[in-house]
Structures are given as C-alpha cells and as structure tokens.
Coordinates of C-alpha atoms in Angstrom, one line a residue:
M1199 CA 48.8 173.4 -56.7
S1200 CA 49.7 171.1 -53.7
V1201 CA 46.8 168.7 -54.0
Y1202 CA 48.6 165.3 -54.2
T1203 CA 45.6 163.0 -53.9
H1204 CA 42.7 164.0 -56.2
I1205 CA 39.2 163.0 -55.3
T1206 CA 35.9 163.5 -57.2
H1207 CA 32.6 165.0 -56.3
A1208 CA 31.1 161.5 -56.1
E1209 CA 33.9 160.3 -53.8
I1210 CA 33.4 163.2 -51.4
E1211 CA 29.6 162.5 -51.4
Q1212 CA 30.4 158.9 -50.4
I1213 CA 32.7 160.2 -47.6
L1214 CA 30.0 162.5 -46.3
S1215 CA 27.4 159.8 -46.3
G1216 CA 29.0 158.5 -43.2
Y1217 CA 28.5 161.8 -41.4
D1218 CA 25.5 163.9 -40.4
L1219 CA 26.8 167.1 -41.9
G1220 CA 24.4 167.6 -44.8
H1221 CA 24.7 167.4 -48.5
L1222 CA 27.7 168.6 -50.6
I1223 CA 27.3 171.8 -52.5
S1224 CA 30.8 172.3 -53.8
F1225 CA 34.4 171.5 -53.0
K1226 CA 37.8 173.1 -53.8
G1227 CA 41.4 172.0 -53.4
I1228 CA 43.5 174.3 -51.1
E1229 CA 46.7 175.4 -52.7
S1230 CA 48.7 176.5 -49.7
G1231 CA 49.4 173.1 -48.2
V1232 CA 52.9 171.6 -48.4
E1233 CA 52.7 168.2 -46.7
N1234 CA 49.0 167.3 -46.8
T1235 CA 46.2 167.4 -49.3
N1236 CA 43.4 169.7 -48.2
Y1237 CA 39.9 170.5 -49.6
F1238 CA 37.3 173.0 -48.7
L1239 CA 33.9 171.3 -48.5
D1240 CA 30.8 173.5 -48.7
V1241 CA 27.8 171.6 -47.4
E1242 CA 24.2 172.5 -46.5
K1243 CA 22.0 171.1 -43.7
N1244 CA 18.4 172.2 -43.1
G1245 CA 19.0 175.2 -45.4
V1246 CA 22.1 176.3 -43.4
P1247 CA 25.4 176.4 -45.3
Q1248 CA 28.6 175.3 -43.5
R1249 CA 32.2 174.9 -44.6
Y1250 CA 34.6 172.2 -43.5
V1251 CA 38.1 171.2 -44.3
L1252 CA 38.9 167.6 -45.5
T1253 CA 42.6 166.7 -44.9
L1254 CA 44.3 163.6 -46.4
F1255 CA 47.6 162.9 -44.7
E1256 CA 50.3 162.2 -47.3
Y1257 CA 53.1 161.6 -44.7
Q1258 CA 51.6 161.0 -41.3
P1259 CA 50.7 157.3 -40.6
A1260 CA 47.2 156.6 -39.2
S1261 CA 48.9 155.5 -36.0
A1262 CA 50.2 159.0 -35.3
L1263 CA 46.9 160.8 -35.7
P1264 CA 45.0 159.8 -32.5
F1265 CA 47.4 162.1 -30.5
F1266 CA 46.4 165.1 -32.7
I1267 CA 42.7 164.3 -32.3
D1268 CA 43.0 164.0 -28.6
Y1269 CA 45.1 167.1 -28.3
T1270 CA 42.8 169.4 -30.2
D1271 CA 39.8 167.9 -28.3
E1272 CA 41.6 168.7 -25.1
L1273 CA 42.4 172.3 -26.2
K1274 CA 38.8 172.7 -27.1
T1275 CA 37.8 171.9 -23.5
H1276 CA 40.0 174.7 -22.4
G1277 CA 38.0 177.1 -24.5
L1278 CA 40.6 177.6 -27.2
P1279 CA 39.6 178.2 -30.8
V1280 CA 41.0 175.1 -32.5
P1281 CA 39.6 172.8 -35.2
N1282 CA 39.0 169.5 -33.5
P1283 CA 37.9 166.7 -35.8
V1284 CA 34.3 166.0 -36.6
R1285 CA 33.0 162.5 -35.7
D1286 CA 31.0 160.4 -38.1
K1287 CA 27.7 158.7 -37.3
K1288 CA 29.5 156.0 -35.5
G1289 CA 31.6 158.4 -33.4
H1290 CA 34.8 157.9 -35.3
A1291 CA 37.0 160.9 -36.3
L1292 CA 39.7 159.1 -38.2
Q1293 CA 38.8 157.9 -41.7
S1294 CA 40.7 156.4 -44.7
V1295 CA 40.3 157.8 -48.2
K1296 CA 42.4 156.2 -51.1
D1297 CA 44.5 154.5 -48.4
K1298 CA 45.3 157.9 -46.8
P1299 CA 44.3 158.7 -43.2
T1300 CA 41.8 161.4 -43.3
L1301 CA 40.1 163.9 -41.0
I1302 CA 37.3 166.4 -41.4
V1303 CA 37.4 169.6 -39.3
Q1304 CA 35.2 172.6 -39.1
C1305 CA 36.3 175.7 -41.1
F1306 CA 36.5 178.8 -38.9
P1307 CA 35.6 182.3 -40.2
G1308 CA 38.4 184.8 -40.8
E1309 CA 41.5 185.3 -42.8
H1310 CA 45.2 184.9 -42.3
P1311 CA 46.9 188.2 -41.3
D1312 CA 49.1 190.1 -43.8
H1313 CA 52.6 188.9 -42.9
K1314 CA 54.1 192.2 -44.2
N1315 CA 51.8 194.3 -42.0
L1316 CA 51.5 192.5 -38.7
S1317 CA 50.4 194.9 -36.0
L1318 CA 51.5 195.2 -32.4
D1319 CA 48.0 194.2 -31.4
Q1320 CA 48.1 191.0 -33.5
C1321 CA 51.5 190.1 -32.0
E1322 CA 50.1 190.7 -28.5
Q1323 CA 47.1 188.5 -29.3
I1324 CA 49.2 185.6 -30.6
G1325 CA 51.5 185.9 -27.6
E1326 CA 48.5 185.6 -25.2
M1327 CA 47.1 182.7 -27.3
L1328 CA 50.3 180.8 -27.3
G1329 CA 50.6 181.2 -23.5
R1330 CA 47.1 179.7 -23.1
I1331 CA 48.0 176.8 -25.4
H1332 CA 51.1 176.1 -23.4
L1333 CA 49.4 176.4 -20.1
A1334 CA 46.8 173.8 -21.2
G1335 CA 49.6 171.6 -22.6
M1336 CA 51.7 171.7 -19.4
N1337 CA 48.8 170.0 -17.5
S1338 CA 48.1 167.4 -20.2
T1339 CA 48.8 163.6 -19.8
L1340 CA 49.2 163.4 -23.5
H1341 CA 52.7 162.9 -25.0
Q1342 CA 54.2 163.0 -28.5
E1343 CA 57.8 162.9 -29.4
N1344 CA 59.1 165.7 -31.6
H1345 CA 59.8 163.9 -34.8
R1346 CA 61.6 166.9 -36.2
G1347 CA 63.6 167.6 -33.0
I1348 CA 67.2 167.5 -32.0
A1349 CA 67.8 163.8 -33.1
W1350 CA 66.2 164.4 -36.5
L1351 CA 68.2 167.6 -37.1
N1352 CA 71.4 165.7 -36.3
V1353 CA 70.6 163.0 -38.8
Q1354 CA 69.5 165.6 -41.5
K1355 CA 72.6 167.6 -41.0
E1356 CA 74.7 164.6 -41.9
R1357 CA 72.5 163.6 -44.8
L1358 CA 72.5 167.1 -46.3
A1359 CA 76.2 167.7 -46.0
P1360 CA 77.3 166.1 -49.3
L1361 CA 74.2 167.5 -51.1
L1362 CA 74.8 171.2 -50.3
S1363 CA 77.4 173.6 -51.7
Q1364 CA 80.7 173.5 -49.9
D1365 CA 80.0 176.8 -48.3
D1366 CA 76.5 175.9 -47.1
S1367 CA 77.7 172.5 -45.9
L1368 CA 80.4 174.1 -43.8
F1369 CA 78.0 176.8 -42.5
M1370 CA 75.5 174.2 -41.5
A1371 CA 78.1 172.1 -39.7
Q1372 CA 79.4 175.2 -37.8
Q1373 CA 76.0 176.4 -36.8
W1374 CA 74.8 173.0 -35.7
N1375 CA 77.9 172.5 -33.6
N1376 CA 77.5 175.8 -31.9
I1377 CA 73.8 175.4 -31.3
S1378 CA 74.0 171.8 -30.0
T1379 CA 76.9 172.7 -27.7
S1380 CA 75.0 175.7 -26.3
L1381 CA 71.9 173.6 -25.7
Q1382 CA 73.9 171.2 -23.4
T1383 CA 74.3 174.0 -20.9
F1384 CA 70.5 174.0 -20.2
S1385 CA 69.1 171.2 -18.0
D1386 CA 65.8 172.5 -16.6
L1387 CA 63.9 174.2 -19.4
P1388 CA 60.1 173.8 -18.9
T1389 CA 58.5 171.3 -21.4
G1390 CA 54.9 170.6 -22.5
L1391 CA 52.8 170.2 -25.5
I1392 CA 53.6 172.8 -28.2
H1393 CA 52.1 173.8 -31.5
G1394 CA 55.5 173.6 -33.2
D1395 CA 54.5 175.6 -36.4
L1396 CA 52.7 178.7 -35.2
F1397 CA 53.4 180.8 -38.3
H1398 CA 51.0 183.6 -39.3
N1399 CA 49.3 181.3 -41.9
N1400 CA 48.2 179.0 -39.1
V1401 CA 46.1 181.7 -37.5
L1402 CA 42.9 183.3 -38.6
F1403 CA 41.6 186.8 -37.6
D1404 CA 38.0 187.8 -37.8
G1405 CA 36.9 191.3 -36.9
G1406 CA 40.4 192.1 -35.6
K1407 CA 40.4 189.2 -33.2
I1408 CA 41.9 185.7 -33.4
S1409 CA 39.1 183.4 -34.6
A1410 CA 41.2 180.2 -34.8
V1411 CA 44.6 178.6 -34.4
I1412 CA 44.9 175.8 -37.0
D1413 CA 47.2 173.0 -38.2
F1414 CA 48.4 171.3 -35.1
Y1415 CA 50.1 168.5 -37.1
Q1416 CA 53.6 169.5 -35.9
A1417 CA 52.4 169.5 -32.3
C1418 CA 54.6 167.5 -29.9
S1419 CA 56.2 167.5 -26.4
D1420 CA 59.2 169.9 -26.3
W1421 CA 60.6 173.0 -24.8
L1422 CA 58.0 175.7 -24.4
I1423 CA 60.6 178.5 -25.0
Y1424 CA 61.4 176.9 -28.4
D1425 CA 57.8 177.2 -29.5
L1426 CA 57.9 180.8 -28.5
A1427 CA 61.0 181.4 -30.5
V1428 CA 59.4 179.8 -33.6
T1429 CA 56.5 182.2 -33.2
V1430 CA 58.6 185.3 -32.7
N1431 CA 60.8 184.4 -35.7
D1432 CA 57.7 184.6 -37.9
W1433 CA 55.5 187.3 -36.3
C1434 CA 58.1 189.9 -35.3
L1435 CA 60.1 190.5 -38.5
E1436 CA 61.4 193.6 -40.1
E1437 CA 61.6 193.5 -43.9
G1438 CA 65.2 192.4 -43.8
L1439 CA 64.5 189.5 -41.4
E1440 CA 65.8 191.4 -38.3
L1441 CA 63.5 191.2 -35.3
N1442 CA 61.3 194.2 -34.6
S1443 CA 61.9 194.9 -30.9
Q1444 CA 58.5 196.5 -30.3
K1445 CA 56.6 193.5 -31.8
Q1446 CA 58.8 191.0 -30.0
N1447 CA 58.3 192.8 -26.7
S1448 CA 54.5 193.0 -27.2
L1449 CA 54.3 189.3 -28.0
I1450 CA 56.5 188.1 -25.2
E1451 CA 54.9 190.4 -22.6
A1452 CA 51.5 189.1 -23.5
Y1453 CA 52.8 185.6 -23.3
T1454 CA 54.4 186.0 -19.9
K1455 CA 51.2 187.4 -18.4
I1456 CA 49.8 183.9 -19.0
R1457 CA 53.0 181.9 -18.3
P1458 CA 56.0 183.7 -16.8
L1459 CA 59.4 182.6 -18.1
T1460 CA 62.0 181.1 -15.9
H1461 CA 65.5 182.5 -15.6
E1462 CA 66.9 179.6 -17.6
E1463 CA 64.4 180.2 -20.4
K1464 CA 65.4 183.9 -20.6
T1465 CA 69.1 182.9 -20.7
A1466 CA 68.4 180.3 -23.4
W1467 CA 66.5 182.7 -25.6
P1468 CA 69.3 183.5 -28.1
V1469 CA 70.1 179.9 -28.9
M1470 CA 66.3 179.1 -29.2
L1471 CA 65.9 181.7 -31.8
R1472 CA 68.8 180.2 -33.7
L1473 CA 67.5 176.6 -33.2
A1474 CA 64.1 177.7 -34.6
A1475 CA 65.7 179.3 -37.7
F1476 CA 68.0 176.2 -38.2
R1477 CA 65.1 173.8 -37.9
F1478 CA 63.1 175.5 -40.6
W1479 CA 66.1 176.0 -42.9
V1480 CA 66.7 172.3 -42.8
S1481 CA 63.0 171.3 -43.3
R1482 CA 62.6 173.7 -46.2
L1483 CA 65.8 172.4 -47.8
I1484 CA 64.3 169.0 -47.6
T1485 CA 60.9 170.0 -48.8
F1486 CA 62.0 172.0 -51.8
I1487 CA 65.5 170.8 -52.8
H1488 CA 66.6 167.6 -51.2
P1489 CA 63.7 165.3 -50.4
E1490 CA 64.0 162.5 -47.9
S1491 CA 62.0 159.9 -49.7
Q1492 CA 60.4 158.8 -53.0
M1493 CA 57.1 160.3 -51.8
D1494 CA 58.8 163.7 -51.5
D1495 CA 60.1 163.3 -55.1
E1496 CA 56.6 162.5 -56.4
H1497 CA 55.2 165.6 -54.7
Q1498 CA 57.9 168.0 -56.0
E1499 CA 56.1 168.8 -59.2
S1500 CA 53.1 170.0 -57.2
L1501 CA 54.9 172.1 -54.7
I1502 CA 54.6 175.9 -54.9
R1503 CA 58.3 176.8 -54.8
A1504 CA 57.7 180.4 -53.6
F1505 CA 55.7 179.3 -50.6
L1506 CA 58.7 179.3 -48.2
D1507 CA 62.2 180.0 -49.5
P1508 CA 64.9 177.9 -47.6
D1509 CA 67.4 180.8 -47.9
E1510 CA 65.1 183.0 -45.8
F1511 CA 65.8 180.8 -42.8
K1512 CA 69.5 180.5 -43.5
N1513 CA 69.7 184.3 -43.6
M1514 CA 67.6 184.5 -40.5
L1515 CA 70.0 182.1 -38.8
I1516 CA 72.9 184.4 -39.6
L1517 CA 71.1 187.4 -38.2
R1518 CA 70.1 185.7 -35.0
S1519 CA 73.7 185.3 -33.9
N1520 CA 73.7 188.7 -32.3
Q1521 CA 70.6 188.2 -30.0
H1522 CA 70.8 188.8 -26.3
A1523 CA 69.1 187.0 -23.4
L1524 CA 65.7 188.2 -22.3
K1525 CA 65.6 190.5 -19.2

C-alpha cells in the first residue's frame, strides 16, 4: 500500500477544523498512488455527505505547488472538470501536515475506465478533452519547467548506464541518441501547458461520460504534441502494446477538431511516440528499481510493484520505431 505518511483520525479532524467542510465520518488510504500519499475523506455537512481527497506531497516542495493550484483554478474557469484545491476558512489552499505540503480537493463521481477495454467513444472523449486542456493552456500566462523533460532524461540516461544490464544500457544509449538527434530537426513545435501524465487512471467516467481529469502534478510547459503522444501510448493500445489504428484515429481526430496540428507536429509524431515511451521507461526504472534518492529507497517497501512494469515501456519503445508521420 503506497501510503508513506500515516495520519490518524484525530489528526485529520484537526486538519478539517481549519475548513468549513463538515465533520469527518471516515477516511481511507488510497493504494494506487506512487509518488504521493492520498486519503479519501468522507465528511458530512448539514446532513449531506461529501467525499474529498487529501494529498500529502512526498517529493514536491511547497514552493512548486502554487503553480498547480493556479493552473487547476484556471482550467476550472474554462469549464473543465478538474479538481482544483479547496480553500480553508482563511482562503488558503496549501497546508502543511507532518512537514509535508498538503492539499484537499473535491472527489468527483465516476470510475477509471477499464484499460483492457477502452472504447472508441472513450478515446474520442479523451482526445477532445485534451484538446480543450491544451487550448486553455496555450493562452495562459502561467509557466512551469518540465522537471522530467529532455535535460532530466539526459542526466538519468547517464546515471542509469552502469546500473542496468549491458544490453539494456546499450539499448538505452542507442535509443536516446536517435531520439535526441531527431528532436534537433524540429524548431517550431507549438508549446503550452500540458497535463504530462494523462493515463487512463487519471480520468474518471460517470454515466459513459468523462466526469473528471485528475492528478495534474506532472503538468508543465512543453510541446503539446508530446502530451498527445503520452496519451495515445496509453489509451490506444492493442494487447501486445502495438497501437490500435482505429482508437488512435478517433482520439487524434477528436483532438484536432479542437486544436488542429501543424505540419511540423505531424512530421514529429513518430519521434514523439518514442520520446513518450522512453520517458516513462526511465521514470519507472527509477521508481521501481534504481531510486534517485534516499527518500525513494524508504518508499520502496510500500510500492506496488505490479502497478507499472518498466519493461512495458521498453517494449513499447521498440515497437514505436516503425511509426509513420501523421497525414
């Protein structure tokens, strides 16, 4: 169970005393988190039950969180179903619990879609939603560097080289050389604020429709087409990790109705799919096998090893070598 910081009923009641959310009925740790501690909070106010999510940030410093607060607030003003933080009685969103920066957000109705049975309609819906998120982000004055972008990948490739098997180390070096060289040929790819981690488990459906897009804590300023590639690599898979062409077409067509792609973006599509697979291969290797820090080591015993297998992204990277530019 990936709950790294344990808190008691009394401690949560103390936290809630600063809000106007009602009294605590029950709480439960959420098992699926990897980098943060999350709890469901069930409260009642004036006889009406409501569920919230309490997040304690194990890695993010408090100084990094105002961006995420402002960004989700901004997306909310565009009518997008995102969980912007709840303010306390003094108007503050950011709290500190056991020396960890902490936020409370509303819990939306719905469930995560079945990854093995994602429909064309669901792919179409997430394509449209991502287009709306990007359109809003392109006009934003907010900015956040991608802390897991090109510079980070370059550093991690060097750090992991002596830790991997000889074959994996050679494969990683070859792939990164090819990807980074290919990226240098593109100079005018549209950028803006991106979700950065729009996997199926960061979306809720209720009554067949998207009810919420959650977990914006990888959001940053980067290439929009990269964010689209991250999404396609998760939502449009066949059982063997190949891309399902119908699902990909449905998702991208829905996206381009909101934000048409440029010629350069279409040309960059194959390398973006590979970059997305490479990034998550590296980050899963770090999370599950070769931690970056002592904090990672301390968390390893709590991690659910089957949550995301690093080799899945390595195999995906191999398969993405035969992709073609978008028409």
